[in-house]
Amino acid sequence: MTNRKMFFTMLWGAVFRRRSRAMMAVIASLVGAATLFCLASVCVAVPQQMNEEMRAYGANLIVTPASATGKSQGIDTATVRNVTALVGAGHSVKSAAYRYESVRINSAPYTIAGVDVKAVRALNRHWNVTGDWPGSGNVMVGRDVADALGVKVGSCVTIGYRAADASASASSSASAKSDSDESTETAESSAQGTQSTQTTQGEQTTQATENGRVSSDIMDNNGTEFRIAGIVDTGGNEDSIIYATTADMAKLAGSKRGADVVEYSVNAMGDELNDIVNNINRSADKNPNSAVKAQTVTRITSSDTRIIAMLQTLFWIVSLVVLVLTLVGVGTTISSIVSQRRNEIGLRKALGADSRAIGVEFYVESGIYGLIGGLLGTAIGYVLARVLCSTVFGRALGLNWLLCVGSLLLSVAIAVIASIPPVRRATRIDPAIVLREE
C-alpha cells in the first residue's frame, strides 16, 4: 500500500469511526458558518435596502440656477433633462421641479409652488395629504396655511399675484426643500435673483395675466378663485406653502419660466452621491449659459450614512463574537478528538511516524469538518438571510456567489486554525510515556 493510499485510509477511518465526535465538529462549524453568512449577507444588502427605503422620505440632491440669467429665468426644460441624464447614469432616480411665486390671500402674503403633481407625488411619498392633490383650478395647501385661513377641503380662496411681492416667495419655499444650510443659502439666492428681476419688470410695465391680476395695492384682494382640493401635513416647511399645477401657476403669474429648484431622489450615497454632484457642477462650468449648482441635502444624506454605519457596526461586532465562539467550539472538539487518540499517536511515533505527517493528518481532518459544516451552514445562512430581508425590507435577497465561496474558505480556515493548539500538543507526545502507560 502506498503512503498516499495509507494516508487517505487512516483519514477515512478517523472521520467515520468516530462519528459522534466528527458530528460535533461539523455542527460547530455549521452554526458558525450559518450565522456569519447570514450576517454578512444582510450587512452587504442593508446599505442598498436602507437607501431605497430612505428615498421614500424625499430628495437627497437639489439643483438650483447658478448664473444671473438662470436666476431670473429659472432652469429651462433642456437643462433639467441634461441634469437628469447625469444623475440617472447608472442609478434609479426620481425628480420634481418647483417654481415659486409670492401671492396674496386676504391681503396676507403666502408662497405658492407650481409643480408637476405626478412627479412631486412620486418623490414625496411620506407626505400626509388629506383630500386630493392639486388639479386644474384646484390647489393643495399646507396645514399651517389652512389653519391661518380657517379653510378646509372644499373651501374656495381667492389668490392674487402681485409683482411687488415676488422677492419674498422663493426664500421660504427653498428652505422647505433643503435641510442643509448650504442648500438653503443657494436656493434662497437663486429665488431672490429670480424675483428681483420680476420686481423690476413689474415696475416698468404692467404684466398681462389670464384669469389673474397684477396689482401694486397691498390691500387689493382681487385675483383668481381656486378650490382647496387637499391639505398637506408633513410637520416641515411644506406646511406653509400652497401647491398648484404648473399650468395654473403660469396663468396666475401671467408668464411661463423655468423652475427655481429641481429635487432629485437618487439611490446613491456617500462618495458616490458626491461624485454625481461634482459631475453636475463640472458640466455647468463648461456651459455657463445653462449653469446650475448641485448639492446634497445634508440632513437626508447624513441620516442615511449614520443609520447604515450603525447597523453595519452592529453586524460586524456580532460577527466577531460568533467567529470567536466558532473557534472555541471547533478547537474544543478537536482537542477532545486528539485526547481520545493519544495512545494511537504515541504508537505511531514509536513505529517511526514523524510529527509532520501526524500534524498534516489532523489538519486535513479538521479541514474536512470545516468544509462539510461550511457547505451546510452557508445554505442555512442564505435561507435565514433571505427570510430576514423579506420580513424586514419586503424584498428578495439574491445569492452572492462570491460570499458563498468566502464562507466556505473561512469555515475551512477556522477549523484548521482552531486545531493548531491541540495538534501541536499531540505532536509533542513522548511515545515512551504512552507505551509505559499501556
Short mmCIF file of C-alpha atoms in Angstrom, two decimals:
data_model
loop_
_atom_site.label_atom_id
_atom_site.label_comp_id
_atom_site.label_asym_id
_atom_site.label_seq_id
_atom_site.Cartn_x
_atom_site.Cartn_y
_atom_site.Cartn_z
CA MET A 1 0.00 0.00 0.00
CA THR A 2 1.41 3.39 -0.98
CA ASN A 3 1.88 6.21 1.52
CA ARG A 4 -0.86 8.28 -0.10
CA LYS A 5 -3.35 5.43 -0.03
CA MET A 6 -2.46 4.70 3.59
CA PHE A 7 -2.94 8.39 4.43
CA PHE A 8 -6.46 8.50 3.00
CA THR A 9 -7.34 5.16 4.59
CA MET A 10 -6.37 6.45 8.02
CA LEU A 11 -8.15 9.73 7.38
CA TRP A 12 -11.33 7.91 6.36
CA GLY A 13 -11.20 5.79 9.48
CA ALA A 14 -10.54 8.79 11.72
CA VAL A 15 -13.59 10.62 10.36
CA PHE A 16 -16.14 7.83 10.12
CA ARG A 17 -15.15 5.56 13.01
CA ARG A 18 -15.64 8.42 15.45
CA ARG A 19 -18.87 9.73 14.02
CA SER A 20 -20.13 11.34 17.24
CA ARG A 21 -17.02 13.49 17.64
CA ALA A 22 -16.96 14.27 13.93
CA MET A 23 -20.61 15.32 14.09
CA MET A 24 -19.86 17.71 16.95
CA ALA A 25 -17.06 19.35 14.95
CA VAL A 26 -19.31 19.64 11.87
CA ILE A 27 -22.14 21.16 13.92
CA ALA A 28 -19.77 23.70 15.48
CA SER A 29 -18.59 24.74 12.01
CA LEU A 30 -22.17 24.69 10.67
CA VAL A 31 -23.51 27.05 13.33
CA GLY A 32 -20.64 29.46 12.84
CA ALA A 33 -20.90 29.42 9.04
CA ALA A 34 -24.69 29.86 9.07
CA THR A 35 -24.55 32.81 11.46
CA LEU A 36 -21.64 34.51 9.74
CA PHE A 37 -23.07 34.05 6.25
CA CYS A 38 -26.48 35.35 7.33
CA LEU A 39 -24.96 38.43 8.99
CA ALA A 40 -22.59 39.10 6.09
CA SER A 41 -25.39 38.78 3.53
CA VAL A 42 -27.61 41.17 5.44
CA CYS A 43 -24.69 43.54 6.05
CA VAL A 44 -23.95 43.65 2.31
CA ALA A 45 -27.62 44.08 1.41
CA VAL A 46 -28.55 46.59 4.14
CA PRO A 47 -26.93 49.73 2.60
CA GLN A 48 -28.81 49.31 -0.69
CA GLN A 49 -32.04 48.26 1.00
CA MET A 50 -31.88 51.10 3.53
CA ASN A 51 -31.04 53.62 0.84
CA GLU A 52 -34.09 52.56 -1.15
CA GLU A 53 -36.26 52.81 1.97
CA MET A 54 -34.90 56.29 2.81
CA ARG A 55 -35.71 57.51 -0.69
CA ALA A 56 -39.38 57.48 0.31
CA TYR A 57 -38.62 60.45 2.58
CA GLY A 58 -37.77 62.96 -0.10
CA ALA A 59 -34.85 64.24 -2.13
CA ASN A 60 -31.19 63.81 -1.28
CA LEU A 61 -29.92 66.15 -4.01
CA ILE A 62 -31.14 69.56 -5.26
CA VAL A 63 -30.25 71.69 -8.25
CA THR A 64 -30.68 75.46 -8.44
CA PRO A 65 -29.71 78.12 -11.02
CA ALA A 66 -26.16 79.40 -10.66
CA SER A 67 -25.98 82.31 -13.14
CA ALA A 68 -27.77 85.65 -13.02
CA THR A 69 -29.67 84.79 -16.18
CA GLY A 70 -30.67 81.44 -14.73
CA LYS A 71 -31.94 83.07 -11.55
CA SER A 72 -34.27 85.34 -13.48
CA GLN A 73 -35.49 82.74 -15.96
CA GLY A 74 -35.25 79.59 -13.86
CA ILE A 75 -33.92 76.25 -15.03
CA ASP A 76 -35.22 75.54 -18.52
CA THR A 77 -36.52 72.15 -19.62
CA ALA A 78 -33.44 71.26 -21.69
CA THR A 79 -31.14 71.88 -18.74
CA VAL A 80 -33.35 69.82 -16.45
CA ARG A 81 -33.25 67.00 -18.98
CA ASN A 82 -29.44 67.13 -19.22
CA VAL A 83 -29.00 67.19 -15.44
CA THR A 84 -31.43 64.32 -15.03
CA ALA A 85 -29.39 62.29 -17.52
CA LEU A 86 -26.23 62.93 -15.48
CA VAL A 87 -27.93 62.00 -12.22
CA GLY A 88 -29.60 58.91 -13.64
CA ALA A 89 -26.45 57.47 -15.25
CA GLY A 90 -26.31 54.03 -13.64
CA HIS A 91 -28.85 54.91 -10.94
CA SER A 92 -32.59 54.89 -10.49
CA VAL A 93 -33.78 58.45 -9.96
CA LYS A 94 -36.94 60.42 -9.29
CA SER A 95 -37.16 64.16 -9.79
CA ALA A 96 -39.55 67.06 -9.35
CA ALA A 97 -39.29 70.73 -10.37
CA TYR A 98 -40.71 73.63 -8.36
CA ARG A 99 -41.48 77.18 -9.46
CA TYR A 100 -42.09 79.55 -6.56
CA GLU A 101 -44.01 82.83 -6.53
CA SER A 102 -45.38 85.14 -3.86
CA VAL A 103 -49.14 85.65 -3.76
CA ARG A 104 -51.75 87.32 -1.55
CA ILE A 105 -54.79 85.80 0.11
CA ASN A 106 -56.92 88.22 2.11
CA SER A 107 -54.06 90.73 1.80
CA ALA A 108 -51.69 88.36 3.59
CA PRO A 109 -48.57 87.11 1.76
CA TYR A 110 -48.13 83.42 1.02
CA THR A 111 -45.80 81.31 -1.13
CA ILE A 112 -47.21 79.23 -3.95
CA ALA A 113 -45.36 76.46 -5.77
CA GLY A 114 -46.12 75.40 -9.32
CA VAL A 115 -45.45 71.68 -9.65
CA ASP A 116 -45.89 68.62 -11.79
CA VAL A 117 -48.26 66.79 -9.48
CA LYS A 118 -47.34 63.30 -10.64
CA ALA A 119 -43.60 63.89 -10.16
CA VAL A 120 -43.96 65.53 -6.73
CA ARG A 121 -46.30 62.82 -5.54
CA ALA A 122 -43.87 60.07 -6.58
CA LEU A 123 -40.93 61.86 -4.98
CA ASN A 124 -42.57 62.66 -1.65
CA ARG A 125 -44.42 59.51 -0.68
CA HIS A 126 -44.14 60.43 3.01
CA TRP A 127 -46.42 63.48 2.65
CA ASN A 128 -49.69 63.09 4.54
CA VAL A 129 -52.37 64.54 2.29
CA THR A 130 -55.97 64.92 3.36
CA GLY A 131 -58.18 65.13 0.29
CA ASP A 132 -56.74 65.30 -3.22
CA TRP A 133 -53.61 66.65 -4.86
CA PRO A 134 -53.75 69.83 -6.99
CA GLY A 135 -55.58 69.83 -10.30
CA SER A 136 -56.86 72.36 -12.79
CA GLY A 137 -58.50 75.13 -10.75
CA ASN A 138 -57.69 73.29 -7.51
CA VAL A 139 -54.84 73.83 -5.08
CA MET A 140 -53.38 71.94 -2.15
CA VAL A 141 -52.45 73.99 0.90
CA GLY A 142 -50.12 73.25 3.78
CA ARG A 143 -51.52 72.63 7.24
CA ASP A 144 -50.22 75.98 8.55
CA VAL A 145 -51.83 77.84 5.65
CA ALA A 146 -55.14 76.06 6.20
CA ASP A 147 -55.13 76.88 9.91
CA ALA A 148 -54.24 80.53 9.25
CA LEU A 149 -57.01 80.95 6.68
CA GLY A 150 -59.53 78.82 8.58
CA VAL A 151 -60.29 76.75 5.50
CA LYS A 152 -60.85 73.07 4.87
CA VAL A 153 -61.06 70.71 1.91
CA GLY A 154 -63.70 72.01 -0.48
CA SER A 155 -63.36 75.67 0.55
CA CYS A 156 -62.56 78.34 -2.02
CA VAL A 157 -59.89 81.04 -1.79
CA THR A 158 -59.02 83.99 -3.99
CA ILE A 159 -55.33 84.12 -4.81
CA GLY A 160 -53.87 87.35 -6.15
CA TYR A 161 -50.45 87.69 -7.75
CA ARG A 162 -48.55 90.93 -7.09
CA ALA A 163 -45.22 91.59 -8.82
CA ALA A 164 -44.02 93.73 -5.90
CA ASP A 165 -44.30 90.71 -3.56
CA ALA A 166 -42.22 88.48 -5.79
CA SER A 167 -38.98 88.88 -3.85
CA ALA A 168 -40.46 87.22 -0.77
CA SER A 169 -41.58 83.92 -2.19
CA ALA A 170 -38.74 81.63 -3.08
CA SER A 171 -36.62 82.05 0.04
CA SER A 172 -39.10 80.39 2.37
CA SER A 173 -40.07 77.74 -0.16
CA ALA A 174 -36.48 76.86 -0.96
CA SER A 175 -35.80 76.18 2.70
CA ALA A 176 -38.73 73.79 2.70
CA LYS A 177 -36.92 71.71 0.14
CA SER A 178 -33.46 71.84 1.65
CA ASP A 179 -32.34 70.70 5.07
CA SER A 180 -28.74 71.90 4.96
CA ASP A 181 -27.50 75.46 5.49
CA GLU A 182 -25.58 75.39 2.24
CA SER A 183 -28.55 74.12 0.25
CA THR A 184 -30.89 76.70 1.76
CA GLU A 185 -28.50 79.55 1.02
CA THR A 186 -28.16 78.51 -2.62
CA ALA A 187 -31.88 78.02 -3.15
CA GLU A 188 -32.68 81.33 -1.49
CA SER A 189 -30.16 83.28 -3.52
CA SER A 190 -31.46 81.68 -6.70
CA ALA A 191 -35.05 82.51 -5.91
CA GLN A 192 -34.25 86.04 -4.77
CA GLY A 193 -32.47 86.71 -8.04
CA THR A 194 -35.47 85.46 -9.93
CA GLN A 195 -37.93 87.56 -8.01
CA SER A 196 -35.85 90.76 -8.03
CA THR A 197 -35.79 90.68 -11.82
CA GLN A 198 -39.52 90.24 -11.89
CA THR A 199 -39.94 93.17 -9.49
CA THR A 200 -38.03 95.47 -11.82
CA GLN A 201 -40.10 94.33 -14.75
CA GLY A 202 -43.28 94.89 -12.74
CA GLU A 203 -42.28 98.47 -12.02
CA GLN A 204 -41.60 99.19 -15.67
CA THR A 205 -44.66 97.66 -17.29
CA THR A 206 -48.00 96.12 -16.46
CA GLN A 207 -47.89 92.36 -16.82
CA ALA A 208 -50.75 90.69 -18.67
CA THR A 209 -52.47 87.83 -16.91
CA GLU A 210 -55.05 85.25 -17.76
CA ASN A 211 -57.78 84.93 -15.14
CA GLY A 212 -55.44 86.69 -12.70
CA ARG A 213 -54.45 90.21 -11.81
CA VAL A 214 -51.21 92.06 -11.17
CA SER A 215 -51.58 94.87 -8.67
CA SER A 216 -49.40 97.13 -6.55
CA ASP A 217 -52.10 97.85 -3.96
CA ILE A 218 -51.29 95.99 -0.73
CA MET A 219 -54.98 95.85 0.21
CA ASP A 220 -56.10 94.58 -3.19
CA ASN A 221 -57.84 91.23 -2.66
CA ASN A 222 -58.72 90.61 -6.30
CA GLY A 223 -57.33 87.59 -8.05
CA THR A 224 -58.24 84.11 -9.21
CA GLU A 225 -60.52 81.85 -7.26
CA PHE A 226 -59.27 78.34 -6.52
CA ARG A 227 -60.87 75.42 -4.77
CA ILE A 228 -58.88 73.71 -2.00
CA ALA A 229 -58.59 70.10 -3.10
CA GLY A 230 -56.40 68.89 -0.24
CA ILE A 231 -54.33 69.78 2.81
CA VAL A 232 -50.75 68.50 3.20
CA ASP A 233 -49.31 67.89 6.67
CA THR A 234 -45.62 66.97 6.90
CA GLY A 235 -44.53 68.75 10.06
CA GLY A 236 -42.00 70.66 7.93
CA ASN A 237 -41.83 73.82 5.85
CA GLU A 238 -44.14 72.28 3.27
CA ASP A 239 -46.99 73.10 5.65
CA SER A 240 -46.58 76.81 4.90
CA ILE A 241 -46.78 76.52 1.10
CA ILE A 242 -49.66 76.44 -1.40
CA TYR A 243 -49.30 73.94 -4.27
CA ALA A 244 -50.81 74.41 -7.73
CA THR A 245 -50.29 72.83 -11.11
CA THR A 246 -47.67 74.33 -13.41
CA ALA A 247 -50.39 75.44 -15.85
CA ASP A 248 -52.38 77.23 -13.14
CA MET A 249 -49.20 78.91 -11.91
CA ALA A 250 -48.45 80.24 -15.41
CA LYS A 251 -52.00 81.62 -15.72
CA LEU A 252 -51.84 83.22 -12.29
CA ALA A 253 -48.44 84.88 -12.83
CA GLY A 254 -49.15 85.72 -16.47
CA SER A 255 -45.89 84.20 -17.69
CA LYS A 256 -44.02 80.97 -18.11
CA ARG A 257 -40.47 80.35 -16.92
CA GLY A 258 -38.21 77.60 -15.64
CA ALA A 259 -38.05 76.01 -12.22
CA ASP A 260 -36.39 77.63 -9.21
CA VAL A 261 -35.45 74.30 -7.65
CA VAL A 262 -35.24 70.76 -9.02
CA GLU A 263 -35.19 67.95 -6.48
CA TYR A 264 -33.70 64.51 -7.09
CA SER A 265 -34.03 61.32 -5.13
CA VAL A 266 -31.25 59.01 -6.35
CA ASN A 267 -30.25 55.64 -4.94
CA ALA A 268 -26.68 56.68 -4.22
CA MET A 269 -24.97 57.79 -1.05
CA GLY A 270 -21.64 58.88 0.37
CA ASP A 271 -18.83 59.32 -2.12
CA GLU A 272 -21.00 58.03 -4.95
CA LEU A 273 -23.55 60.80 -4.37
CA ASN A 274 -20.78 63.40 -4.06
CA ASP A 275 -19.36 62.27 -7.40
CA ILE A 276 -22.74 62.90 -9.03
CA VAL A 277 -22.82 66.41 -7.54
CA ASN A 278 -19.29 67.14 -8.77
CA ASN A 279 -20.12 65.89 -12.28
CA ILE A 280 -23.13 68.20 -12.49
CA ASN A 281 -21.15 71.21 -11.27
CA ARG A 282 -18.26 70.50 -13.67
CA SER A 283 -20.70 70.18 -16.56
CA ALA A 284 -22.28 73.50 -15.59
CA ASP A 285 -18.86 75.19 -15.52
CA LYS A 286 -18.31 74.15 -19.14
CA ASN A 287 -21.64 75.66 -20.26
CA PRO A 288 -22.23 78.99 -18.44
CA ASN A 289 -25.42 79.67 -20.40
CA SER A 290 -27.17 76.81 -18.63
CA ALA A 291 -25.21 76.88 -15.39
CA VAL A 292 -26.76 75.19 -12.38
CA LYS A 293 -25.46 74.38 -8.94
CA ALA A 294 -26.00 70.95 -7.40
CA GLN A 295 -25.64 69.98 -3.76
CA THR A 296 -26.71 67.25 -1.42
CA VAL A 297 -29.44 67.67 1.16
CA THR A 298 -27.22 67.25 4.18
CA ARG A 299 -29.76 66.09 6.73
CA ILE A 300 -31.08 63.31 4.50
CA THR A 301 -27.67 62.05 3.35
CA SER A 302 -26.11 62.24 6.82
CA SER A 303 -29.05 60.32 8.27
CA ASP A 304 -28.63 57.62 5.62
CA THR A 305 -24.92 57.30 6.35
CA ARG A 306 -25.32 57.34 10.13
CA ILE A 307 -28.05 54.69 10.25
CA ILE A 308 -26.27 52.38 7.83
CA ALA A 309 -22.95 52.79 9.65
CA MET A 310 -24.60 51.92 12.97
CA LEU A 311 -26.23 48.79 11.54
CA GLN A 312 -23.04 47.64 9.85
CA THR A 313 -21.03 48.18 13.02
CA LEU A 314 -23.54 46.14 15.00
CA PHE A 315 -23.44 43.34 12.43
CA TRP A 316 -19.64 43.20 12.42
CA ILE A 317 -19.44 43.16 16.22
CA VAL A 318 -21.87 40.25 16.37
CA SER A 319 -19.94 38.52 13.58
CA LEU A 320 -16.69 38.89 15.51
CA VAL A 321 -18.29 37.34 18.60
CA VAL A 322 -19.65 34.44 16.53
CA LEU A 323 -16.24 33.95 14.94
CA VAL A 324 -14.55 33.67 18.34
CA LEU A 325 -17.21 31.27 19.61
CA THR A 326 -16.80 29.12 16.49
CA LEU A 327 -13.04 28.97 17.03
CA VAL A 328 -13.58 27.91 20.64
CA GLY A 329 -16.20 25.31 19.70
CA VAL A 330 -14.17 23.70 16.92
CA GLY A 331 -10.95 23.89 18.95
CA THR A 332 -12.58 22.18 21.92
CA THR A 333 -13.95 19.40 19.71
CA ILE A 334 -10.58 18.81 18.04
CA SER A 335 -8.90 18.77 21.46
CA SER A 336 -11.31 16.07 22.54
CA ILE A 337 -10.58 14.03 19.40
CA VAL A 338 -6.82 14.37 19.90
CA SER A 339 -7.11 13.30 23.56
CA GLN A 340 -9.02 10.18 22.55
CA ARG A 341 -6.32 9.28 20.05
CA ARG A 342 -3.38 9.97 22.35
CA ASN A 343 -2.35 6.33 22.56
CA GLU A 344 -2.65 5.92 18.78
CA ILE A 345 -0.41 8.90 18.23
CA GLY A 346 2.21 7.57 20.67
CA LEU A 347 2.22 4.17 18.98
CA ARG A 348 2.60 5.68 15.52
CA LYS A 349 5.52 7.81 16.69
CA ALA A 350 7.11 4.73 18.22
CA LEU A 351 6.80 2.97 14.86
CA GLY A 352 8.61 5.84 13.12
CA ALA A 353 5.89 8.29 12.06
CA ASP A 354 7.18 11.86 12.16
CA SER A 355 5.34 14.76 13.80
CA ARG A 356 4.77 16.49 10.47
CA ALA A 357 2.82 13.56 8.98
CA ILE A 358 0.67 13.27 12.11
CA GLY A 359 0.01 17.01 12.10
CA VAL A 360 -0.97 17.07 8.41
CA GLU A 361 -3.48 14.26 9.01
CA PHE A 362 -5.19 16.17 11.82
CA TYR A 363 -5.21 19.42 9.85
CA VAL A 364 -6.80 17.75 6.84
CA GLU A 365 -9.33 16.05 9.12
CA SER A 366 -10.21 19.42 10.67
CA GLY A 367 -10.48 20.96 7.20
CA ILE A 368 -12.98 18.26 6.16
CA TYR A 369 -15.10 19.06 9.20
CA GLY A 370 -14.94 22.75 8.31
CA LEU A 371 -15.81 22.12 4.65
CA ILE A 372 -18.86 19.98 5.45
CA GLY A 373 -20.02 22.40 8.14
CA GLY A 374 -19.38 25.35 5.82
CA LEU A 375 -21.45 23.86 2.99
CA LEU A 376 -24.41 23.12 5.22
CA GLY A 377 -24.04 26.37 7.21
CA THR A 378 -23.86 28.53 4.09
CA ALA A 379 -27.07 27.00 2.75
CA ILE A 380 -28.85 27.52 6.07
CA GLY A 381 -27.42 31.02 6.42
CA TYR A 382 -28.71 32.01 2.98
CA VAL A 383 -32.21 30.80 3.85
CA LEU A 384 -32.13 32.77 7.12
CA ALA A 385 -30.84 35.92 5.38
CA ARG A 386 -33.48 35.62 2.66
CA VAL A 387 -36.26 35.27 5.24
CA LEU A 388 -34.86 38.22 7.24
CA CYS A 389 -34.66 40.55 4.22
CA SER A 390 -38.13 39.51 3.07
CA THR A 391 -39.58 40.13 6.54
CA VAL A 392 -37.83 43.43 7.33
CA PHE A 393 -37.48 45.04 3.89
CA GLY A 394 -40.13 43.18 1.91
CA ARG A 395 -37.58 42.36 -0.81
CA ALA A 396 -35.94 39.15 -2.01
CA LEU A 397 -32.23 38.60 -1.44
CA GLY A 398 -30.15 37.28 -4.32
CA LEU A 399 -27.44 34.66 -3.83
CA ASN A 400 -23.97 36.21 -3.66
CA TRP A 401 -21.66 33.51 -5.04
CA LEU A 402 -18.53 35.38 -4.02
CA LEU A 403 -19.82 35.47 -0.47
CA CYS A 404 -20.58 31.74 -0.65
CA VAL A 405 -17.01 30.91 -1.67
CA GLY A 406 -15.70 33.20 1.05
CA SER A 407 -17.91 31.46 3.62
CA LEU A 408 -16.58 28.01 2.66
CA LEU A 409 -12.95 29.13 2.73
CA LEU A 410 -13.46 30.86 6.07
CA SER A 411 -15.09 27.75 7.57
CA VAL A 412 -12.17 25.58 6.48
CA ALA A 413 -9.66 28.17 7.71
CA ILE A 414 -11.37 28.49 11.12
CA ALA A 415 -11.43 24.71 11.56
CA VAL A 416 -7.73 24.38 10.68
CA ILE A 417 -6.69 27.36 12.83
CA ALA A 418 -8.73 26.07 15.78
CA SER A 419 -6.96 22.70 15.53
CA ILE A 420 -3.43 24.13 15.68
CA PRO A 421 -3.02 24.20 19.51
CA PRO A 422 -4.30 20.64 20.17
CA VAL A 423 -2.39 19.23 17.17
CA ARG A 424 0.84 20.85 18.33
CA ARG A 425 0.35 19.27 21.75
CA ALA A 426 -0.31 15.93 20.08
CA THR A 427 2.89 16.02 18.04
CA ARG A 428 4.91 16.61 21.22
CA ILE A 429 3.67 13.41 22.87
CA ASP A 430 6.51 11.21 24.13
CA PRO A 431 5.86 7.67 22.78
CA ALA A 432 7.82 6.06 25.65
CA ILE A 433 5.44 7.54 28.26
CA VAL A 434 2.37 6.47 26.30
CA LEU A 435 3.65 2.89 25.84
CA ARG A 436 4.59 2.67 29.53
CA GLU A 437 1.03 3.63 30.44
CA GLU A 438 -0.24 0.84 28.22
#
